[in-house]
Structure formats: structure tokens, C-alpha cells
Coordinates of C-alpha atoms and ligand atoms in Angstrom, one line a residue:
X1 CA -10.4 -4.2 -43.3
X2 CA -7.2 -3.1 -41.5
X3 CA -7.2 0.0 -39.4
X4 CA -4.5 2.4 -40.5
X5 CA -1.4 2.3 -38.4
X6 CA -1.5 6.0 -37.6
X7 CA -4.9 5.5 -35.9
X8 CA -3.4 2.8 -33.7
X9 CA -0.5 5.1 -32.9
X10 CA -3.0 7.9 -32.0
X11 CA -4.9 5.5 -29.7
X12 CA -1.6 4.7 -27.9
X13 CA -0.9 8.4 -27.6
X14 CA -4.3 9.1 -26.1
X15 CA -3.8 6.2 -23.7
X16 CA -0.4 7.5 -22.6
X17 CA -1.9 11.0 -22.0
X18 CA -4.7 9.5 -19.9
X19 CA -2.2 7.4 -17.8
X20 CA -0.3 10.6 -17.0
X21 CA -3.5 12.6 -16.2
X22 CA -4.8 9.6 -14.1
X23 CA -1.7 9.7 -11.9
X24 CA -2.0 13.5 -11.5
X25 CA -5.7 13.4 -10.6
X26 CA -5.3 10.5 -8.2
X27 CA -3.0 12.6 -6.0
X28 CA -5.9 14.7 -4.6
X29 CA -9.1 13.4 -3.0
X30 CA -11.3 15.8 -5.0
X31 CA -10.0 14.6 -8.4
X32 CA -9.3 11.0 -7.5
X33 CA -12.5 9.6 -9.1
X34 CA -11.6 11.3 -12.4
X35 CA -8.1 9.7 -12.0
X36 CA -9.6 6.2 -11.8
X37 CA -11.8 6.8 -14.8
X38 CA -8.9 8.3 -16.8
X39 CA -6.8 5.2 -15.9
X40 CA -9.6 2.8 -17.0
X41 CA -10.2 4.6 -20.2
X42 CA -6.5 4.7 -20.9
X43 CA -6.2 1.0 -20.4
X44 CA -9.2 0.3 -22.6
X45 CA -7.7 2.4 -25.4
X46 CA -4.3 0.6 -24.9
X47 CA -6.0 -2.9 -25.2
X48 CA -8.2 -1.8 -28.1
X49 CA -5.1 -0.4 -30.0
X50 CA -3.2 -3.6 -29.4
X51 CA -6.2 -5.7 -30.6
X52 CA -6.1 -3.8 -33.9
X53 CA -2.5 -4.6 -34.4
X54 CA -1.8 -5.8 -38.0
X55 CA 0.4 -8.6 -36.8
X56 CA -2.5 -10.5 -35.2
X57 CA -3.5 -13.4 -37.4
X58 CA -5.8 -15.3 -35.1
X59 CA -8.0 -14.0 -32.2
X60 CA -8.9 -17.3 -30.8
X61 CA -6.3 -17.4 -28.0
X62 CA -6.7 -13.7 -27.3
X63 CA -10.5 -14.2 -26.8
X64 CA -9.9 -17.2 -24.4
X65 CA -7.4 -15.1 -22.4
X66 CA -9.8 -12.1 -22.2
X67 CA -12.6 -14.4 -20.9
X68 CA -10.3 -16.0 -18.4
X69 CA -8.9 -12.7 -17.3
X70 CA -12.4 -11.3 -16.8
X71 CA -13.5 -14.4 -14.8
X72 CA -10.5 -13.9 -12.4
X73 CA -10.5 -10.1 -12.4
X74 CA -14.1 -9.3 -11.6
X75 CA -14.2 -11.1 -8.2
X76 CA -10.7 -9.8 -7.5
X77 CA -12.1 -6.3 -7.8
X78 CA -14.8 -7.0 -5.2
X79 CA -12.6 -7.7 -2.1
X80 CA -12.9 -5.7 1.2
X81 CA -10.9 -2.5 1.4
X82 CA -8.7 -4.0 4.1
X83 CA -7.7 -6.7 1.6
X84 CA -6.6 -4.3 -1.1
X85 CA -2.9 -4.5 -0.4
X86 CA -2.8 -8.3 -1.0
X87 CA -5.1 -8.0 -4.0
X88 CA -2.7 -5.4 -5.4
X89 CA 0.2 -7.8 -4.7
X90 CA -1.6 -10.5 -6.7
X91 CA -2.1 -8.1 -9.6
X92 CA 1.7 -7.4 -9.6
X93 CA 2.3 -11.2 -9.5
X94 CA 0.1 -11.7 -12.6
X95 CA 1.7 -8.8 -14.5
X96 CA 5.2 -9.9 -13.6
X97 CA 4.4 -13.5 -14.7
X98 CA 3.1 -12.2 -18.0
X99 CA 6.3 -10.1 -18.5
X100 CA 8.5 -13.1 -17.7
X101 CA 6.6 -15.4 -20.1
X102 CA 6.6 -12.9 -22.9
X103 CA 10.4 -12.3 -22.4
X104 CA 11.1 -16.1 -22.4
X105 CA 9.1 -16.7 -25.6
X106 CA 10.8 -13.7 -27.3
X107 CA 14.2 -15.2 -26.3
X108 CA 13.4 -18.6 -27.8
X109 CA 11.5 -17.2 -30.8
X110 CA 14.2 -14.8 -31.9
X111 CA 17.1 -17.2 -31.1
X112 CA 20.4 -15.4 -31.5
X113 CA 18.9 -12.8 -33.8
X114 CA 18.9 -9.9 -31.3
X115 CA 21.3 -7.1 -30.7
X116 CA 23.4 -7.0 -27.4
X117 CA 21.2 -4.1 -26.2
X118 CA 18.0 -6.0 -26.7
X119 CA 19.4 -9.1 -25.1
X120 CA 20.5 -7.2 -22.0
X121 CA 17.1 -5.5 -21.7
X122 CA 15.4 -8.9 -22.2
X123 CA 17.5 -10.4 -19.4
X124 CA 16.7 -7.5 -17.2
X125 CA 13.0 -8.0 -18.1
X126 CA 12.9 -11.6 -17.0
X127 CA 15.1 -11.1 -13.9
X128 CA 12.8 -8.3 -12.6
X129 CA 9.7 -10.2 -13.8
X130 CA 10.6 -13.5 -12.1
X131 CA 11.6 -12.0 -8.7
X132 CA 8.5 -9.8 -8.7
X133 CA 6.3 -12.8 -9.5
X134 CA 7.4 -14.9 -6.5
X135 CA 8.0 -11.8 -4.3
X136 CA 4.5 -10.6 -4.9
X137 CA 3.0 -14.0 -4.2
X138 CA 4.9 -14.2 -0.9
X139 CA 3.8 -10.7 0.0
X140 CA 0.2 -11.5 -0.7
X141 CA 0.5 -14.7 1.3
X142 CA 1.9 -12.9 4.3
X143 CA -0.8 -10.2 4.2
X144 CA -3.6 -12.8 3.9
X145 CA -1.9 -14.6 6.8
X146 CA -1.5 -17.7 4.8
X147 CA 2.2 -17.5 5.5
X148 CA 3.9 -16.7 8.8
X149 CA 3.8 -12.9 9.4
X150 CA 7.0 -12.6 11.5
X151 CA 10.3 -12.1 9.8
X152 CA 12.3 -15.3 9.5
X153 CA 16.0 -14.5 9.7
X154 CA 19.3 -16.4 9.8
X155 CA 22.9 -15.5 10.0
X156 CA 24.5 -14.1 6.8
X157 CA 21.0 -13.9 5.2
X158 CA 21.5 -10.7 3.3
X159 CA 24.8 -11.9 1.9
X160 CA 23.2 -15.2 0.8
X161 CA 20.2 -13.4 -0.8
X162 CA 22.3 -10.8 -2.6
X163 CA 24.7 -13.6 -3.7
X164 CA 21.8 -15.5 -5.3
X165 CA 20.7 -12.3 -7.2
X166 CA 24.4 -11.7 -8.2
X167 CA 24.6 -15.2 -9.8
X168 CA 21.5 -14.4 -12.0
X169 CA 23.0 -11.0 -13.0
X170 CA 26.4 -12.6 -13.7
X171 CA 24.8 -15.3 -15.9
X172 CA 22.8 -12.6 -17.8
X173 CA 26.0 -10.6 -18.4
X174 CA 27.7 -13.9 -19.6
X175 CA 24.9 -14.6 -22.1
X176 CA 25.0 -11.0 -23.4
X177 CA 28.8 -11.2 -24.0
X178 CA 28.6 -14.8 -25.3
X179 CA 25.2 -15.1 -27.1
X180 CA 24.0 -18.4 -28.6
X181 CA 23.9 -20.3 -25.3
X182 CA 20.2 -20.9 -24.8
X183 CA 20.8 -23.6 -22.1
X184 CA 21.8 -20.8 -19.6
X185 CA 18.6 -18.9 -20.1
X186 CA 16.4 -21.1 -17.8
X187 CA 18.8 -20.2 -14.9
X188 CA 18.4 -16.5 -15.6
X189 CA 14.6 -17.0 -15.2
X190 CA 14.7 -19.6 -12.3
X191 CA 17.3 -18.1 -10.0
X192 CA 15.3 -14.8 -9.5
X193 CA 12.2 -16.9 -8.8
X194 CA 14.2 -18.2 -5.8
X195 CA 15.4 -14.7 -4.9
X196 CA 11.8 -13.4 -4.8
X197 CA 11.0 -15.9 -2.1
X198 CA 14.3 -15.2 -0.1
X199 CA 13.8 -11.5 -0.4
X200 CA 10.4 -11.5 1.4
X201 CA 11.1 -14.1 4.1
X202 CA 13.1 -11.7 6.4
X203 CA 10.5 -8.9 6.1
X204 CA 7.6 -8.7 8.6
X205 CA 4.0 -8.9 7.4
X206 CA 3.2 -5.4 8.5
X207 CA 6.0 -4.0 6.2
X208 CA 4.4 -5.7 3.2
X209 CA 2.6 -2.5 1.9
X210 CA 5.9 -0.7 1.5
X211 CA 7.4 -3.8 -0.1
X212 CA 4.4 -4.2 -2.4
X213 CA 4.8 -0.6 -3.6
X214 CA 8.5 -1.4 -4.3
X215 CA 7.4 -4.6 -6.2
X216 CA 5.0 -2.4 -8.1
X217 CA 8.1 -0.4 -9.2
X218 CA 9.9 -3.5 -10.3
X219 CA 6.9 -4.7 -12.2
X220 CA 6.8 -1.3 -14.0
X221 CA 10.5 -1.4 -14.8
X222 CA 10.2 -5.0 -16.2
X223 CA 7.2 -3.9 -18.3
X224 CA 9.3 -0.9 -19.6
X225 CA 12.1 -3.3 -20.5
X226 CA 9.5 -5.5 -22.3
X227 CA 8.5 -2.3 -24.2
X228 CA 12.1 -2.0 -25.5
X229 CA 12.2 -5.7 -26.5
X230 CA 8.8 -5.5 -28.3
X231 CA 9.4 -2.0 -29.7
X232 CA 6.3 -0.7 -28.0
X233 CA 6.5 3.0 -26.9
X234 CA 3.3 2.7 -25.0
X235 CA 4.7 -0.1 -22.8
X236 CA 7.9 1.9 -22.2
X237 CA 6.0 4.9 -21.0
X238 CA 3.4 3.0 -19.0
X239 CA 6.1 0.9 -17.4
X240 CA 8.2 3.9 -16.6
X241 CA 5.3 5.7 -15.0
X242 CA 4.5 2.6 -13.0
X243 CA 8.1 2.1 -12.0
X244 CA 8.6 5.7 -11.0
X245 CA 5.3 6.1 -9.1
X246 CA 5.9 2.9 -7.2
X247 CA 9.4 4.0 -6.2
X248 CA 8.2 7.5 -5.1
X249 CA 5.4 5.9 -3.0
X250 CA 7.8 3.5 -1.3
X251 CA 10.2 6.3 -0.5
X252 CA 7.3 8.5 0.9
X253 CA 6.0 5.6 3.0
X254 CA 9.4 4.9 4.4
X255 CA 9.9 8.7 5.1
X256 CA 6.6 8.9 6.9
X257 CA 7.7 6.0 9.1
X258 CA 11.1 7.6 9.5
X259 CA 12.8 4.5 8.3
X260 CA 15.3 4.0 5.6
X261 CA 14.6 1.8 2.6
X262 CA 17.3 -0.6 3.6
X263 CA 15.7 -0.8 7.1
X264 CA 12.4 -1.8 5.6
X265 CA 14.1 -4.4 3.3
X266 CA 16.8 -5.7 5.6
X267 CA 15.8 -4.6 9.1
X268 CA 13.5 -7.5 10.0
X269 CA 11.1 -5.0 11.6
X270 CA 8.2 -6.5 13.5
X271 CA 10.1 -9.2 15.5
X272 CA 8.6 -9.6 18.9
X273 CA 10.0 -6.9 21.2
X274 CA 11.0 -8.2 24.7
X275 CA 9.6 -5.1 26.4
X276 CA 6.4 -4.7 24.5
X277 CA 3.7 -6.6 26.3
X278 CA 5.2 -7.2 29.7
X279 CA 5.5 -3.6 31.1
X280 CA 2.1 -2.6 29.7
X281 CA 0.1 -4.7 32.1
X282 CA 1.6 -3.2 35.3
X283 CA 0.8 0.5 34.8
X284 CA -2.6 1.8 35.6
X285 CA -4.8 3.5 33.0
X286 CA -8.1 5.4 33.3
X287 CA -11.1 4.1 31.3
X288 CA -14.5 5.5 30.5
X289 CA -17.9 4.3 29.3
X290 CA -19.8 5.4 26.1
X291 CA -22.0 7.6 28.3
X292 CA -19.1 9.4 29.9
X293 CA -17.4 9.7 26.4
X294 CA -20.6 11.2 24.9
X295 CA -20.9 13.7 27.8
X296 CA -17.3 14.8 27.3
X297 CA -17.7 15.1 23.5
X298 CA -21.0 17.1 23.9
X299 CA -19.3 19.6 26.2
X300 CA -16.4 20.2 23.8
X301 CA -16.1 23.0 21.2
X302 CA -13.3 21.5 19.1
X303 CA -12.9 17.8 18.5
X304 CA -10.2 16.1 16.3
X305 CA -10.9 12.5 15.3
X306 CA -7.8 10.5 14.7
X307 CA -8.6 7.3 12.7
X308 CA -6.2 4.4 12.3
X309 CA -5.9 0.8 11.3
X310 CA -8.5 -0.3 14.0
X311 CA -11.2 1.8 12.3
X312 CA -10.5 0.1 9.0
X313 CA -10.6 -3.4 10.6
X314 CA -13.8 -2.7 12.5
X315 CA -15.3 -1.0 9.3
X316 CA -16.4 1.8 11.7
X317 CA -16.3 4.6 9.1
X318 CA -20.1 4.8 8.7
X319 CA -20.6 5.0 12.5
X320 CA -17.9 7.7 12.6
X321 CA -19.9 9.6 10.0
X322 CA -22.9 9.3 12.3
X323 CA -20.8 10.6 15.2
X324 CA -19.6 13.5 13.0
X325 CA -23.3 14.4 12.1
X326 CA -24.4 14.1 15.7
X327 CA -21.6 16.3 17.1
X328 CA -21.9 18.9 14.2
X329 CA -25.6 19.2 15.0
X330 CA -24.7 20.1 18.5
X331 CA -22.4 22.9 17.3
X332 CA -19.2 21.0 17.9
X333 CA -16.4 21.6 15.4
X334 CA -15.2 18.2 14.2
X335 CA -12.1 17.6 12.0
X336 CA -10.2 14.5 11.1
X337 CA -6.4 14.3 11.5
X338 CA -4.8 12.2 8.7
X339 CA -1.4 10.7 9.3
X340 CA 0.4 9.7 6.1
X341 CA 0.9 6.0 7.2
X342 CA -2.2 5.5 9.3
X343 CA -3.8 2.2 8.4
X344 CA -1.9 -0.2 6.2
X345 CA -1.7 1.5 2.8
X346 CA -1.2 5.1 1.7
X347 CA -4.5 7.0 1.6
X348 CA -6.3 4.3 3.6
X349 CA -8.0 6.7 5.9
X350 CA -8.9 9.1 3.1
X351 CA -10.6 6.4 1.1
X352 CA -12.6 5.0 4.1
X353 CA -13.8 8.4 5.2
X354 CA -14.7 9.4 1.7
X355 CA -16.7 6.2 1.4
X356 CA -18.7 7.4 4.4
X357 CA -19.2 10.8 2.7
X358 CA -17.3 12.8 5.2
X359 CA -16.5 16.1 3.5
X360 CA -13.0 16.3 2.1
X361 CA -12.4 19.7 3.7
X362 CA -12.8 18.1 7.2
X363 CA -9.7 15.9 6.5
X364 CA -6.6 17.7 7.6
X365 CA -3.0 16.5 7.0
X366 CA -0.6 15.9 9.9
X367 CA 1.6 18.9 9.4
X368 CA -1.3 21.2 9.2
X369 CA -3.3 20.0 12.2
X370 CA -0.4 19.3 14.6
X371 CA -0.2 23.0 15.7
X372 CA -3.9 22.9 16.6
X373 CA -3.9 20.1 19.2
X374 CA -3.1 22.4 22.2
X375 CA -6.3 24.3 21.4
X376 CA -8.3 21.1 20.9
X377 CA -10.7 20.1 23.6
X378 CA -10.9 16.4 22.7
X379 CA -8.7 14.2 20.5
X380 CA -10.7 11.1 19.8
X381 CA -8.4 8.3 18.6
X382 CA -10.2 5.5 16.9
X383 CA -8.2 2.4 16.4
X384 CA -4.9 4.3 15.8
X385 CA -1.9 3.6 17.9
X386 CA 1.6 4.0 16.5
X387 CA 0.8 7.2 14.7
X388 CA -0.1 8.8 18.1
X389 CA 2.9 7.4 20.1
X390 CA 4.7 10.2 21.9
X391 CA 7.7 7.9 22.3
X392 CA 8.5 8.7 18.7
X393 CA 9.3 12.3 19.9
X394 CA 11.1 11.6 23.2
X395 CA 12.4 8.1 23.5
X396 CA 15.6 7.6 21.6
X397 CA 15.6 3.9 22.3
X398 CA 12.1 3.4 20.7
X399 CA 12.1 1.6 17.3
X400 CA 9.8 4.4 16.0
X401 CA 12.0 7.3 17.4
X402 CA 12.0 10.1 14.9
X403 CA 8.8 9.0 13.1
X404 CA 6.5 12.1 12.7
X405 CA 3.4 11.6 14.8
X406 CA 0.1 13.3 15.5
X407 CA 0.6 15.3 18.7
X408 CA -2.7 14.1 20.3
X409 CA -1.2 14.1 23.8
X410 CA -1.2 17.9 23.6
X411 CA -5.0 18.1 23.4
X412 CA -6.9 18.9 26.7
X413 CA -8.5 15.4 26.7
X414 CA -7.5 12.4 24.7
X415 CA -9.9 9.5 24.3
X416 CA -8.6 6.3 22.7
X417 CA -11.0 3.6 21.4
X418 CA -9.3 0.2 21.1
X419 CA -10.1 -3.3 22.4
X420 CA -7.2 -3.9 24.7
X421 CA -3.7 -2.7 25.7
X422 CA -2.2 -4.7 22.9
X423 CA 0.4 -2.9 20.8
X424 CA -0.1 -1.9 17.1
X425 CA 2.0 -2.5 14.0
X426 CA 5.3 -1.6 15.5
X427 CA 4.7 -4.0 18.5
X428 CA 5.6 -1.4 21.1
X429 CA 3.8 0.1 24.1
X430 CA 2.3 3.5 23.8
X431 CA 3.0 5.9 26.8
X432 CA 0.0 8.0 25.6
X433 CA -2.4 5.6 27.4
X434 CA -0.9 6.3 30.8
X435 CA -1.1 10.1 30.7
X436 CA -3.4 12.0 33.1
X437 CA -5.4 13.6 30.3
X438 CA -6.0 10.2 28.5
X439 CA -9.1 8.1 28.9
X440 CA -9.2 4.6 27.4
X441 CA -12.5 3.5 25.8
X442 CA -12.1 -0.2 25.6
X443 CA -14.2 -1.9 22.9
X444 CA -14.6 -2.6 19.2
X445 CA -14.4 0.7 17.2
X446 CA -17.7 0.2 15.4
X447 CA -19.6 -0.8 18.5
X448 CA -18.1 1.8 20.8
X449 CA -18.7 4.7 18.3
X450 CA -22.2 3.3 17.7
X451 CA -22.8 3.4 21.5
X452 CA -21.6 7.0 21.8
X453 CA -23.9 8.0 18.9
X454 CA -26.8 6.4 20.6
X455 CA -26.0 8.3 23.8
X456 CA -25.7 11.6 21.9
X457 CA -29.0 11.0 20.1
X458 CA -30.7 9.8 23.2
X459 CA -29.7 13.0 25.0
X460 CA -31.9 15.0 22.6
Ligands
NAP501 P1 -1.5 0.5 14.5 O1 -0.4 1.2 15.3 O2 -1.3 -0.7 13.8 O3 -2.7 0.3 15.7 C1 -3.9 -0.1 15.3 C2 -4.7 -0.3 16.6 O4 -6.0 -0.6 16.3 C3 -4.2 -1.5 17.4 O5 -3.4 -1.0 18.5 C4 -5.4 -2.3 17.8 O6 -5.5 -2.3 19.3 C5 -6.6 -1.4 17.3 N1 -7.7 -2.2 16.7 C6 -7.6 -3.3 15.9 N2 -8.8 -3.7 15.7 C7 -9.7 -2.9 16.3 C8 -11.1 -2.9 16.4 N3 -11.9 -3.8 15.8 N4 -11.7 -1.9 17.1 C9 -10.9 -1.0 17.8 N5 -9.5 -1.0 17.7 C10 -9.0 -2.0 17.0 O7 -2.3 1.5 13.5 P2 -2.0 3.0 13.1 O8 -1.9 3.9 14.3 O9 -3.0 3.3 12.1 O10 -0.5 3.0 12.5 C11 -0.2 2.4 11.3 C12 1.0 1.6 11.4 O11 1.2 0.8 10.2 C13 2.2 2.5 11.6 O12 3.2 1.9 12.4 C14 2.8 2.5 10.1 O13 4.2 2.8 10.1 C15 2.5 1.1 9.7 N6 2.4 1.0 8.2 C16 1.5 1.8 7.5 C17 1.5 1.8 6.1 C18 0.6 2.6 5.3 O14 0.9 2.8 4.1 N7 -0.4 3.2 5.9 C19 2.3 0.9 5.5 C20 3.2 0.0 6.2 C21 3.2 0.1 7.6 P3 -6.4 -3.5 20.0 O15 -5.8 -4.8 19.4 O16 -6.2 -3.3 21.4 O17 -7.8 -3.3 19.6

């Protein structure tokens, strides 16, 4: 028995509404879980509606694909939080490959029987799909450290890269104007595959999260284009939502780093800075033990914890929760300062702290908390570096000059937990560490916070 077409359309409509609600709910920590459920339900409805499609004559291959997808997808969903950026990149690669394959089969199945509009959209679909496929694989490889992290640059690189893309676009334009030349089509698919690799080579590993967000946008746009080719309104809407949200996210990430989009894509950020390591060794710093840190924290009224990438790497969030409990029990007011690009992906700190059940109302955004640092007794920086670097405010020659930072240096005392004097993502020294009111707490974040908690509890 065939399901009436209007029921299928209603399923798609419900899926579309759920996708929109999902994005809205995911923008606030309190509703984020609903957002995930809405997205999952929307996707389930979209797949169910598609499976009911009257055009399907045989379910055998679909069943095989569903089983294969599940076998690959379930372990992919179980990776560590710190591996989520590369996992996301892999998902984009799969999505983009799918779009490219569908576009290619549509081209050969339909032969010359398509309008100019459909042919141009189809070309756009496969160009974006192909470059997103190899670009995302490269990005995942860099993040997983399977490929060299540092930017690889050569003279005239941007011209060569854009030239390669221009050739693919020119061929696409040619085939649209002069249809019926299927021998050109493989180049329209193949050249962007090369461009995807070339595009990522000059970008440093640490810029990959922004790039992945941009590739997300490309994958969305190619899916929307596929929607036009296949006449699927659901794909057009879902692809457009994906494309727009990926673009907004990339722009927000670039803004929070005070860098232009072109600087992320073409700036070869993350090349070794001559001044980074050398000068750092010479200047003296003051360090303290867990006992001393615990005593200072116990004596404080107001503490602001500043988490960063190091807390994520060390998986110290549960120990941080214990610290929060111990200090709160002693009557100390503890809040968490959240920088928009702390860690390696947007919302990284929010997710980790939520995982450790730290109340949402204790997480304060940068703009809101910055005015409070002068009245803060202790700013406890846990594995954060660049997002606290005062050079961003004062040193015009610094690569991060102008990036908004957390003004921890204005607190009465600053304590910084990190393992060494090594720089963070931007590869630059942090003058914060040499200030009179700064104490360095050298050690792994999880172990050091654990030691402070033991001291605090032992004192009872
Ligand atoms: P960061 O500047 O990269 O510094 C992290 C620090 O953590 C390092 O200095 C490291 O010092 C320390 N660390 C590493 N492992 C540790 C461990 N096990 N225990 C204790 N400390 C450890 O991190 P951030 O301050 O969070 O800043 C994020 C940076 O990433 C910014 O520059 C931002 O622009 C960039 N970024 C962020 C995003 C995003 O979406 N969030 C995207 C792209 C780029 P030691 O080696 O001495 O321990």
C-alpha cells in the first residue's frame, strides 16, 4: 500500500520545522538538549519520508546502505570531546561525497535532458561537493595530526589555488553554454578535488575549526543545490540552513579572534614565530605549590575560573567541579569566565562544564564578566593562554592584537595552571605570566586541580 503523497509532504514539513527549532534551541545552554533531540527527530522524519517515496522500486541497496552507515556512524559518535572537530570534518566529507556522487549520476542519467538552470546548479553542486570532500578529509587529517599541522606555503600559492578553481568554474560555464559534452564533466568533478587539497595545505592545523565551519557551509550549499536538481524542497531548506549557520559560525569565530576571513584562509597563521620561545626562558616567573594555591583560594571571597584548551586536553572538568564544590562550601563565590573561542571549537568550554554539572548560571560570557575582574580576588586560569594574553590589548605588533580577551590581569591575584612556559595556539609568549600579581602553577590541569581539592578538603 502506498502512503499518500500529502502525508510524505507533511512529514517533510514537520522535519523542516524541527530543523529550524533545533538550531534555535541549540543557541542557548539551557535548551541545547532539546535542540539535539529536535534535530534527531527531524532527521528521522526526513529519512522516513524519503523511504516512503513512491519512486523507490527496490529497498535492497537502501537497506545495505543503512546497515553500513550505522556500522560506521555509531563508533564515530563515541569519540572523545576533544576529537569532535575532526569527527565533524569526516561527516562533512561523507556528506559532500554523497552530494558529488548523486550529482554525477544525475548528470549521466539525464544526459542532455536538463534545463540550463538545472545544469548550472548541478555543476555548482559537484564543484562544492568535490572541494568539500577533499578539503574536509585534509582538515580531519590535520586535526588528528596524521598530516603536518603547520601551514605549507609557496610563492604565488593563492594565485595558483584560485586559478585551479577558476578553471573548474570556466569549464562548468562552458558546459552550461554548450551542453551535450559529457567528456568535460569529469574535469568539473576532478579539478575541485585537487582544489580542496590545495586550499587546506596553507592553513595551520589550529585554524581548522574555523575552516571546518566554513566547509560545513559549503556542504550545506551543495546539498541545497542538490535539492534544486532533485526537486526536493526539504533538501533546499535543510541545505540552506546548514549553509547559513556554518557561515555565521565561521564569521563569529573569526570575529572573536579579531581576524578577517581572508586572514584565516590565506594568512598561513600558526607558522613558527621567531620571538615565541626564545625570550620566554629568560624572564623570571613566580610559581606556587598546590598547598599555597589552596590557601590563597580559601582566603578569597570572589574567584573567577578561566577554563581553556588545556582543561579540555587534560579532561579536568570533573576535578574543576570538585574544586567549585569545595570552594562554594567554604563560602567563596565561584564563577566561570567563558571566552567565545576558548578551546578549539565554539561552545567547547560550555559543553565540558555542563558535562561536569556545573550550573549554567555560573558560566558568564566575556563581555559580562570583564568589568568584574578588578573586584575579583583570584582569577584561576586553567589551561587557557591566548584568551588571557594582555598583549592583545597593548602590543600592536602582536599577531593577536585587537582580539578581545578576558582581562584576568586586572584581578588582585592571577593563578595560571599549565605544564610549562610553552605558548598556546597562536604560538606567542604571554606577558601575563611575568606580572607581579601572577603565580604560575606548573602541572597537568587535572592533577593540579585534584591536588588543590585534596588540600582544601584536608583543611577541614
Ligand atoms: P591556548 O592558547 O591554545 O592555550 C592552551 C594552553 O593549555 C597551552 O598554553 C598549554 O600550555 C596548556 N595545556 C595543554 N595541555 C595541558 C594540560 N594537560 N594541563 C594543563 N595545561 C595544558 O588555549 P585557549 O586560551 O583556550 O585559546 C584558544 C585558542 O584557540 C585561541 O587562540 C583561539 O583563537 C584558537 N581557536 C579557537 C577556536 C574555537 O572555536 N574555540 C577555533 C579556532 C582557533 P602547556 O603546554 O604549557 O601546558
